CSV table of C-alpha atoms and ligand atoms in Angstrom, one decimal:
chain,number,residue,atom,x,y,z
A,1,MET,CA,43.2,-19.1,62.3
A,2,ASP,CA,43.1,-19.3,66.1
A,3,ILE,CA,41.3,-16.7,68.1
A,4,LYS,CA,44.5,-14.7,68.9
A,5,GLU,CA,45.3,-14.5,65.2
A,6,LYS,CA,41.8,-13.5,64.4
A,7,ILE,CA,41.9,-10.8,67.0
A,8,MET,CA,45.3,-9.5,65.7
A,9,ALA,CA,43.7,-9.3,62.3
A,10,LEU,CA,40.7,-7.4,63.7
A,11,GLY,CA,43.1,-5.1,65.5
A,12,GLU,CA,44.4,-4.0,62.2
A,13,VAL,CA,40.9,-3.5,60.8
A,14,PHE,CA,39.9,-1.3,63.8
A,15,SER,CA,43.3,0.5,63.8
A,16,ILE,CA,44.3,-0.7,67.2
A,17,ALA,CA,47.9,0.0,67.9
A,18,GLY,CA,50.3,-2.7,69.1
A,19,GLU,CA,50.3,-6.4,69.5
A,20,CYS,CA,47.6,-8.6,71.1
A,21,ILE,CA,49.2,-10.1,74.2
A,22,SER,CA,46.2,-11.9,75.8
A,23,VAL,CA,42.7,-13.0,74.9
A,24,SER,CA,40.1,-14.3,77.4
A,25,VAL,CA,36.6,-15.4,76.7
A,26,ILE,CA,33.7,-13.6,78.5
A,27,LYS,CA,31.1,-16.3,79.0
A,28,SER,CA,28.2,-14.5,80.5
A,29,GLY,CA,25.9,-13.6,77.4
A,30,HIS,CA,23.7,-16.2,75.8
A,31,ILE,CA,23.8,-14.7,72.3
A,32,ASN,CA,27.1,-13.1,71.0
A,33,ALA,CA,30.6,-14.4,71.4
A,34,THR,CA,32.6,-12.0,73.5
A,35,TYR,CA,36.4,-11.7,74.1
A,36,LYS,CA,38.5,-9.4,76.2
A,37,ALA,CA,41.8,-8.7,74.4
A,38,VAL,CA,44.8,-6.7,75.7
A,39,PHE,CA,47.0,-5.0,73.2
A,40,ARG,CA,50.6,-3.7,74.0
A,41,GLN,CA,52.1,-0.9,72.1
A,42,ASN,CA,55.9,-0.6,71.3
A,43,ASN,CA,56.2,1.9,74.2
A,44,GLY,CA,54.9,-0.7,76.6
A,45,PHE,CA,51.4,1.0,77.0
A,46,GLU,CA,48.7,-1.6,77.4
A,47,ARG,CA,45.0,-1.2,76.6
A,48,ALA,CA,42.1,-3.6,76.8
A,49,TYR,CA,39.3,-4.0,74.3
A,50,LEU,CA,36.0,-5.9,74.2
A,51,ILE,CA,35.6,-7.7,70.9
A,52,GLN,CA,32.4,-9.3,69.9
A,53,LYS,CA,31.2,-11.6,67.1
A,54,ILE,CA,27.6,-10.6,66.5
A,55,ASN,CA,25.2,-13.5,66.4
A,56,SER,CA,23.7,-13.2,62.9
A,57,ASN,CA,21.0,-15.7,63.6
A,58,VAL,CA,19.6,-13.4,66.2
A,59,PHE,CA,20.6,-10.0,64.8
A,60,LYS,CA,20.0,-10.2,61.1
A,61,ASP,CA,21.2,-6.7,60.2
A,62,SER,CA,24.4,-5.4,61.8
A,63,GLU,CA,24.1,-2.1,60.0
A,64,LYS,CA,20.8,-1.3,61.7
A,65,LEU,CA,22.0,-2.8,65.0
A,66,MET,CA,25.1,-0.5,65.1
A,67,HIS,CA,23.1,2.4,63.8
A,68,ASN,CA,20.9,2.1,67.0
A,69,ILE,CA,23.9,1.6,69.3
A,70,VAL,CA,25.8,4.6,68.0
A,71,LEU,CA,22.7,6.9,68.2
A,72,VAL,CA,22.0,5.7,71.8
A,73,THR,CA,25.5,6.0,73.1
A,74,THR,CA,25.9,9.4,71.5
A,75,HIS,CA,22.7,10.6,73.2
A,76,LEU,CA,23.9,9.1,76.5
A,77,LYS,CA,27.2,10.9,76.2
A,78,GLU,CA,25.5,14.2,75.8
A,79,LYS,CA,23.6,13.6,79.0
A,80,ILE,CA,26.6,12.3,80.9
A,81,LEU,CA,28.5,15.5,79.9
A,82,ILE,CA,25.7,17.7,81.1
A,83,GLU,CA,26.0,16.0,84.5
A,84,HIS,CA,29.8,16.3,84.4
A,85,GLY,CA,30.2,12.5,84.3
A,86,ASP,CA,32.9,10.5,82.6
A,87,ILE,CA,31.9,9.5,79.0
A,88,ASN,CA,34.7,6.9,78.9
A,89,ARG,CA,33.3,5.0,81.9
A,90,GLU,CA,29.6,5.6,82.0
A,91,THR,CA,28.8,4.4,78.5
A,92,LEU,CA,30.3,2.2,75.9
A,93,ASN,CA,32.6,3.6,73.2
A,94,PHE,CA,32.7,1.7,69.9
A,95,LEU,CA,35.6,1.9,67.4
A,96,GLN,CA,35.2,2.5,63.7
A,97,ALA,CA,36.7,0.0,61.3
A,98,GLN,CA,38.8,1.4,58.4
A,99,ASN,CA,35.8,1.5,56.2
A,100,GLY,CA,34.1,3.9,58.6
A,101,LYS,CA,31.6,1.4,59.8
A,102,PHE,CA,31.2,0.4,63.5
A,103,TYR,CA,31.4,-3.3,62.6
A,104,PHE,CA,33.4,-5.3,60.1
A,105,THR,CA,32.3,-8.3,58.0
A,106,ASP,CA,35.1,-10.9,57.8
A,107,GLU,CA,35.9,-13.3,55.0
A,108,ASN,CA,33.4,-15.9,56.5
A,109,GLY,CA,30.6,-13.3,56.4
A,110,GLU,CA,30.7,-12.9,60.2
A,111,ASP,CA,30.3,-9.4,61.7
A,112,TRP,CA,32.6,-8.2,64.5
A,113,ARG,CA,32.6,-5.0,66.6
A,114,VAL,CA,35.0,-3.6,69.1
A,115,CYS,CA,34.7,-1.2,72.0
A,116,TYR,CA,37.0,-0.1,74.7
A,117,TYR,CA,37.2,-2.2,77.8
A,118,ILE,CA,36.4,-0.1,80.9
A,119,ASP,CA,39.0,-0.6,83.7
A,120,GLY,CA,38.3,-0.6,87.4
A,121,ILE,CA,34.8,-2.2,87.1
A,122,TYR,CA,33.2,-5.6,87.8
A,123,SER,CA,30.0,-7.3,86.9
A,124,CYS,CA,28.1,-10.0,88.8
A,125,ASP,CA,26.0,-12.9,87.8
A,126,THR,CA,24.5,-13.3,91.3
A,127,ILE,CA,24.1,-10.9,94.2
A,128,THR,CA,23.3,-11.1,97.9
A,129,ASP,CA,24.1,-7.5,98.9
A,130,GLY,CA,20.9,-5.5,98.9
A,131,GLU,CA,22.8,-2.2,98.7
A,132,ILE,CA,24.6,-3.2,95.5
A,133,PHE,CA,21.3,-4.5,94.0
A,134,LYS,CA,19.6,-1.2,94.9
A,135,SER,CA,22.4,0.6,93.1
A,136,SER,CA,21.7,-1.4,90.0
A,137,GLY,CA,18.0,-0.4,90.3
A,138,ARG,CA,19.1,3.3,90.4
A,139,ALA,CA,21.4,2.7,87.4
A,140,PHE,CA,18.7,1.2,85.2
A,141,GLY,CA,16.2,3.9,86.4
A,142,GLU,CA,18.8,6.5,85.5
A,143,PHE,CA,19.4,4.9,82.1
A,144,GLN,CA,15.7,5.1,81.3
A,145,LYS,CA,15.6,8.7,82.5
A,146,LYS,CA,18.5,9.6,80.2
A,147,LEU,CA,16.7,8.1,77.3
A,148,ALA,CA,13.3,9.7,78.1
A,149,ASP,CA,13.7,12.4,75.4
A,150,PHE,CA,15.3,10.1,72.9
A,151,PRO,CA,13.2,9.9,69.7
A,152,GLY,CA,12.1,6.2,69.6
A,153,GLU,CA,11.2,6.5,65.9
A,154,ALA,CA,15.0,6.9,65.1
A,155,LEU,CA,15.6,3.3,66.2
A,156,TYR,CA,15.2,0.2,64.1
A,157,GLU,CA,13.4,-2.7,65.8
A,158,THR,CA,16.5,-5.0,66.0
A,159,ILE,CA,14.3,-8.0,67.0
A,160,PRO,CA,10.6,-7.5,66.1
A,161,ASP,CA,8.1,-8.2,68.8
A,162,PHE,CA,10.9,-8.8,71.3
A,163,HIS,CA,8.8,-8.6,74.4
A,164,ASP,CA,5.4,-9.3,72.9
A,165,THR,CA,4.6,-12.1,75.4
A,166,GLY,CA,1.5,-13.1,73.4
A,167,LYS,CA,3.6,-13.8,70.3
A,168,ARG,CA,6.1,-15.6,72.4
A,169,PHE,CA,3.3,-17.8,73.6
A,170,ALA,CA,2.1,-18.4,70.0
A,171,ALA,CA,5.7,-19.4,69.1
A,172,LEU,CA,5.7,-21.9,72.0
A,173,LEU,CA,2.4,-23.4,70.7
A,174,GLU,CA,4.0,-23.8,67.3
A,175,ALA,CA,7.1,-25.4,68.8
A,176,ILE,CA,4.9,-27.9,70.8
A,177,GLU,CA,3.0,-28.7,67.7
A,178,LYS,CA,6.0,-29.2,65.4
A,179,ASN,CA,8.2,-30.9,68.0
A,180,LEU,CA,11.3,-30.4,65.8
A,181,SER,CA,13.7,-31.8,68.4
A,182,GLY,CA,11.5,-34.8,69.3
A,183,ARG,CA,11.8,-33.7,72.9
A,184,ARG,CA,8.1,-32.9,73.6
A,185,ASP,CA,7.6,-36.0,75.8
A,186,ARG,CA,10.4,-34.8,78.1
A,187,CYS,CA,8.8,-31.6,79.1
A,188,GLY,CA,5.1,-32.4,79.8
A,189,PRO,CA,4.9,-30.7,83.2
A,190,GLU,CA,6.6,-27.5,81.8
A,191,ILE,CA,4.2,-27.4,78.8
A,192,GLU,CA,1.3,-27.8,81.2
A,193,PHE,CA,2.6,-25.0,83.5
A,194,ALA,CA,2.9,-22.7,80.4
A,195,LEU,CA,-0.5,-23.5,79.0
A,196,ALA,CA,-2.2,-22.8,82.3
A,197,ARG,CA,-0.9,-19.2,82.2
A,198,GLU,CA,-1.9,-18.1,78.7
A,199,LYS,CA,-4.2,-15.3,79.9
A,200,ASP,CA,-1.3,-13.4,81.6
A,201,CYS,CA,0.5,-13.1,78.3
A,202,THR,CA,-1.5,-10.3,76.7
A,203,VAL,CA,-2.2,-8.2,79.8
A,204,LEU,CA,0.5,-5.6,79.1
A,205,THR,CA,0.4,-5.6,75.3
A,206,ASP,CA,-3.4,-5.0,75.5
A,207,MET,CA,-2.8,-2.0,77.6
A,208,ILE,CA,-0.3,-0.6,75.1
A,209,LYS,CA,-3.0,-1.0,72.4
A,210,LYS,CA,-5.5,0.8,74.5
A,211,LYS,CA,-2.9,3.5,75.2
A,212,GLU,CA,-3.1,2.8,78.9
A,213,LEU,CA,0.7,2.3,79.0
A,214,PRO,CA,3.3,4.4,77.3
A,215,LEU,CA,5.9,3.1,74.9
A,216,ARG,CA,9.4,4.4,76.0
A,217,VAL,CA,12.9,3.8,74.8
A,218,THR,CA,13.9,0.9,77.0
A,219,HIS,CA,16.9,-1.5,77.3
A,220,ASN,CA,14.9,-4.8,77.1
A,221,ASP,CA,17.6,-7.0,78.6
A,222,THR,CA,18.2,-5.7,82.1
A,223,LYS,CA,20.1,-8.6,83.5
A,224,LEU,CA,22.3,-7.9,86.5
A,225,ASN,CA,25.3,-8.8,84.4
A,226,ASN,CA,24.5,-6.1,81.9
A,227,ILE,CA,25.6,-3.5,84.5
A,228,LEU,CA,29.2,-2.5,85.2
A,229,PHE,CA,29.9,-1.6,88.9
A,230,ASP,CA,32.7,0.7,89.9
A,231,ALA,CA,35.1,-1.4,91.8
A,232,ARG,CA,35.9,1.5,94.2
A,233,THR,CA,32.4,2.8,95.0
A,234,ASN,CA,30.2,-0.3,94.1
A,235,GLU,CA,27.9,2.1,92.3
A,236,GLY,CA,26.4,0.8,89.0
A,237,ILE,CA,27.9,3.2,86.5
A,238,CYS,CA,27.5,1.7,83.0
A,239,ILE,CA,24.8,-0.2,81.3
A,240,VAL,CA,26.0,-2.5,78.6
A,241,ASP,CA,24.5,-4.9,76.0
A,242,LEU,CA,22.6,-2.2,74.1
A,243,ASP,CA,21.5,-4.6,71.2
A,244,THR,CA,17.9,-4.5,72.2
A,245,VAL,CA,17.5,-0.8,73.1
A,246,MET,CA,14.2,-0.1,71.3
A,247,PRO,CA,10.7,1.3,72.0
A,248,GLY,CA,9.2,-0.9,74.7
A,249,LEU,CA,7.7,-1.0,78.2
A,250,SER,CA,9.6,0.2,81.3
A,251,LEU,CA,7.8,-2.6,83.0
A,252,TYR,CA,9.7,-5.3,81.2
A,253,ASP,CA,12.9,-3.6,82.1
A,254,PHE,CA,12.0,-3.5,85.8
A,255,GLY,CA,10.7,-7.1,85.7
A,256,ASP,CA,13.7,-8.6,84.0
A,257,SER,CA,16.1,-7.2,86.6
A,258,ILE,CA,14.1,-8.9,89.3
A,259,ARG,CA,13.8,-12.1,87.3
A,260,PHE,CA,17.6,-12.5,87.1
A,261,GLY,CA,18.9,-10.6,90.1
A,262,ALA,CA,16.4,-11.3,92.9
A,263,ASN,CA,16.4,-15.1,92.2
A,264,THR,CA,18.1,-16.9,95.0
A,265,ALA,CA,19.6,-19.3,92.5
A,266,ALA,CA,21.3,-19.1,89.1
A,267,GLU,CA,19.3,-19.0,85.9
A,268,ASP,CA,20.5,-22.5,85.2
A,269,GLU,CA,20.5,-24.0,88.6
A,270,LYS,CA,19.7,-27.7,88.3
A,271,ASP,CA,18.3,-28.1,91.8
A,272,ILE,CA,15.1,-26.1,91.6
A,273,SER,CA,14.5,-26.3,95.3
A,274,LYS,CA,17.1,-23.5,95.5
A,275,VAL,CA,15.1,-21.2,93.4
A,276,SER,CA,13.0,-18.5,95.0
A,277,LEU,CA,12.3,-14.8,95.0
A,278,ASP,CA,14.5,-13.0,97.6
A,279,ILE,CA,12.0,-10.6,98.9
A,280,ASP,CA,14.6,-8.3,100.5
A,281,LEU,CA,16.4,-8.0,97.2
A,282,TYR,CA,13.1,-7.3,95.5
A,283,LYS,CA,12.5,-4.5,98.0
A,284,ALA,CA,15.9,-3.1,97.5
A,285,TYR,CA,15.7,-3.0,93.7
A,286,THR,CA,12.2,-1.5,93.8
A,287,GLU,CA,13.4,1.3,96.0
A,288,GLY,CA,16.5,1.9,93.9
A,289,TYR,CA,14.6,1.9,90.7
A,290,LEU,CA,11.8,4.2,91.9
A,291,SER,CA,14.3,6.7,93.3
A,292,THR,CA,15.6,7.5,89.8
A,293,ALA,CA,12.8,6.5,87.4
A,294,GLY,CA,9.8,6.9,89.7
A,295,ASN,CA,8.9,10.4,88.9
A,296,SER,CA,8.8,9.7,85.2
A,297,LEU,CA,6.4,6.6,85.5
A,298,THR,CA,2.7,6.9,85.3
A,299,VAL,CA,0.6,5.7,88.3
A,300,LYS,CA,-0.5,2.7,86.2
A,301,GLU,CA,3.1,1.7,85.3
A,302,ALA,CA,4.2,2.0,88.9
A,303,SER,CA,1.3,-0.2,90.1
A,304,LEU,CA,2.1,-2.9,87.6
A,305,LEU,CA,5.8,-3.4,88.6
A,306,PRO,CA,5.1,-6.6,90.6
A,307,PHE,CA,3.1,-8.1,87.8
A,308,SER,CA,5.8,-7.3,85.3
A,309,ALA,CA,8.3,-9.4,87.3
A,310,ARG,CA,6.0,-12.4,87.1
A,311,LEU,CA,5.3,-11.9,83.5
A,312,ILE,CA,8.8,-11.4,82.2
A,313,THR,CA,10.0,-14.4,84.2
A,314,PHE,CA,7.2,-16.4,82.6
A,315,GLU,CA,8.1,-15.1,79.1
A,316,CYS,CA,11.7,-16.0,79.6
A,317,GLY,CA,10.7,-19.5,80.7
A,318,ILE,CA,8.6,-20.0,77.6
A,319,ARG,CA,11.4,-18.7,75.4
A,320,PHE,CA,13.8,-21.3,76.9
A,321,LEU,CA,11.1,-24.0,76.5
A,322,THR,CA,10.5,-23.0,72.9
A,323,ASP,CA,14.2,-23.2,72.1
A,324,TYR,CA,14.4,-26.6,73.8
A,325,LEU,CA,11.6,-27.9,71.7
A,326,ASN,CA,13.0,-26.4,68.5
A,327,GLY,CA,16.4,-28.1,69.1
A,328,ASP,CA,18.5,-25.2,70.7
A,329,THR,CA,18.8,-22.9,67.8
A,330,TYR,CA,18.6,-19.6,69.6
A,331,PHE,CA,20.3,-19.5,73.0
A,332,LYS,CA,23.9,-20.7,73.4
A,333,THR,CA,23.8,-24.0,75.4
A,334,GLU,CA,26.5,-26.0,77.1
A,335,TYR,CA,24.7,-29.3,77.4
A,336,ALA,CA,21.7,-31.0,75.9
A,337,GLU,CA,19.1,-30.2,78.6
A,338,HIS,CA,20.4,-26.7,79.3
A,339,ASN,CA,17.4,-24.8,77.9
A,340,LEU,CA,15.0,-27.1,79.8
A,341,VAL,CA,17.0,-26.6,83.0
A,342,ARG,CA,16.7,-22.8,82.5
A,343,CYS,CA,13.0,-23.1,81.7
A,344,ARG,CA,12.5,-25.0,85.0
A,345,THR,CA,14.2,-22.3,87.1
A,346,GLN,CA,12.1,-19.6,85.5
A,347,PHE,CA,8.9,-21.5,86.1
A,348,ALA,CA,9.8,-22.3,89.7
A,349,LEU,CA,10.5,-18.6,90.2
A,350,VAL,CA,7.1,-17.7,88.6
A,351,ALA,CA,5.4,-20.1,91.0
A,352,ASP,CA,7.3,-18.6,94.0
A,353,MET,CA,6.3,-15.0,92.9
A,354,GLU,CA,2.7,-16.1,92.6
A,355,LYS,CA,2.9,-17.2,96.3
A,356,LYS,CA,4.6,-14.0,97.3
A,357,TYR,CA,2.5,-11.7,95.1
A,358,ASP,CA,0.6,-10.0,97.9
A,359,GLU,CA,3.8,-9.2,99.7
A,360,MET,CA,5.4,-7.9,96.4
A,361,LYS,CA,2.4,-5.6,96.0
A,362,ARG,CA,2.7,-4.3,99.6
A,363,ILE,CA,6.4,-3.6,99.1
A,364,ASN,CA,5.6,-1.8,95.9
A,365,ASP,CA,2.8,0.4,97.4
A,366,ALA,CA,5.0,1.3,100.3
A,367,ALA,CA,7.9,2.2,98.0
A,368,ILE,CA,5.7,4.3,95.7
A,369,SER,CA,4.2,6.3,98.6
A,370,SER,CA,7.6,7.1,100.0
A,371,PHE,CA,9.5,8.5,97.0
B,401,GN1,C1,19.7,-13.2,76.3
B,401,GN1,O1,22.5,-11.8,75.7
B,401,GN1,P1,22.0,-12.0,77.0
B,401,GN1,O2,22.5,-13.3,77.6
B,401,GN1,O3,22.3,-10.8,77.9
B,401,GN1,C2,18.5,-12.7,75.6
B,401,GN1,C3,17.5,-12.1,76.6
B,401,GN1,C4,17.1,-13.1,77.7
B,401,GN1,C5,18.4,-13.6,78.3
B,401,GN1,C6,18.1,-14.7,79.3
B,401,GN1,C7,18.9,-10.8,72.4
B,401,GN1,O4,20.4,-12.1,76.9
B,401,GN1,O5,16.4,-11.6,76.0
B,401,GN1,O6,16.3,-12.5,78.6
B,401,GN1,O7,19.3,-14.1,77.3
B,401,GN1,N1,18.9,-11.7,74.6
B,401,GN1,C8,18.4,-11.8,73.4
B,401,GN1,O8,19.2,-14.9,80.2
B,401,GN1,O9,17.6,-12.6,73.0
B,402,MG,MG1,22.3,-9.6,75.9
């Protein structure tokens, strides 16, 4: 069955009217397979849908995954309505399959889900415009604020210990030891870089244990391309990729946005001399984020924002390195060294943040004192 036939079949399962007239692959995520499909009804009306095959190696239980997503989007819709917003554009709306579930298991045992595609939006993988990046900071801050009164205990942990950097480090040590891919000799400098930063890994998780940092309901994957911008206003209006919304640290959400969006190069740029932290983008995001989330953060959280950017970038680098050593079993890759290339960009960015750390802290202090 080719992909169009597959999508036609899913159209029936999710009661989508009409015939599928086009399918395109959306390549930006590293985990699930995502398609945009347009269906045309007999009366000529066309509507687009986002169709995803859930990666069952990463998300072991689609029932729990979709339970979380439905609860979270329902909560967001209540908040959006209170603010007289548009629930069809400011959050995702998933379709029920004929069996009443928000996903469908096909004859191969693979799980699929469908939501409406939001028209009049765009997303970006890179950014140079500080105003747009600031808007994404406002949007993620707003997202966190809307979830501030959401009961975290109602959510399943879709990926246990997702941002426990200490456990990520332990997984790296195991991968180095086992060397399943036989590639260990090809990443000596990267292993050395990682081993030299072990002590950073547990700084934030230790503070959670000591109750110095609060657990909140957070997004956990705040990449720039997980925001949809309104094509007319350039405002970040909808946060997508809700698979990892779970109790976590606001700090990891802030940091991950910086890791991806304030890098002067792509996450998989082969020429690492192009990688650096764009300090103006860093400032813009900090200001945008604090303008919406700032009042709900504790003083300690706010003071740790610069550190969180360094730490999550390091964590992401060790995750890519671990996957490279394990033989590319987690992230989608397009070529053999892809995970190693990604690891190198992350570590180059960490090194640059270490150099610019005093400046990052100064920007943070100034932004905190002015909101
Ligand atoms: C994955 O799905 P995507 O591409 O938005 C990963 C994130 C990583 C990111 C690195 C569930 O996100 O944790 O930070 O790649 N998602 C999962 O680009 O592992
Ligand atoms: Mg994702």
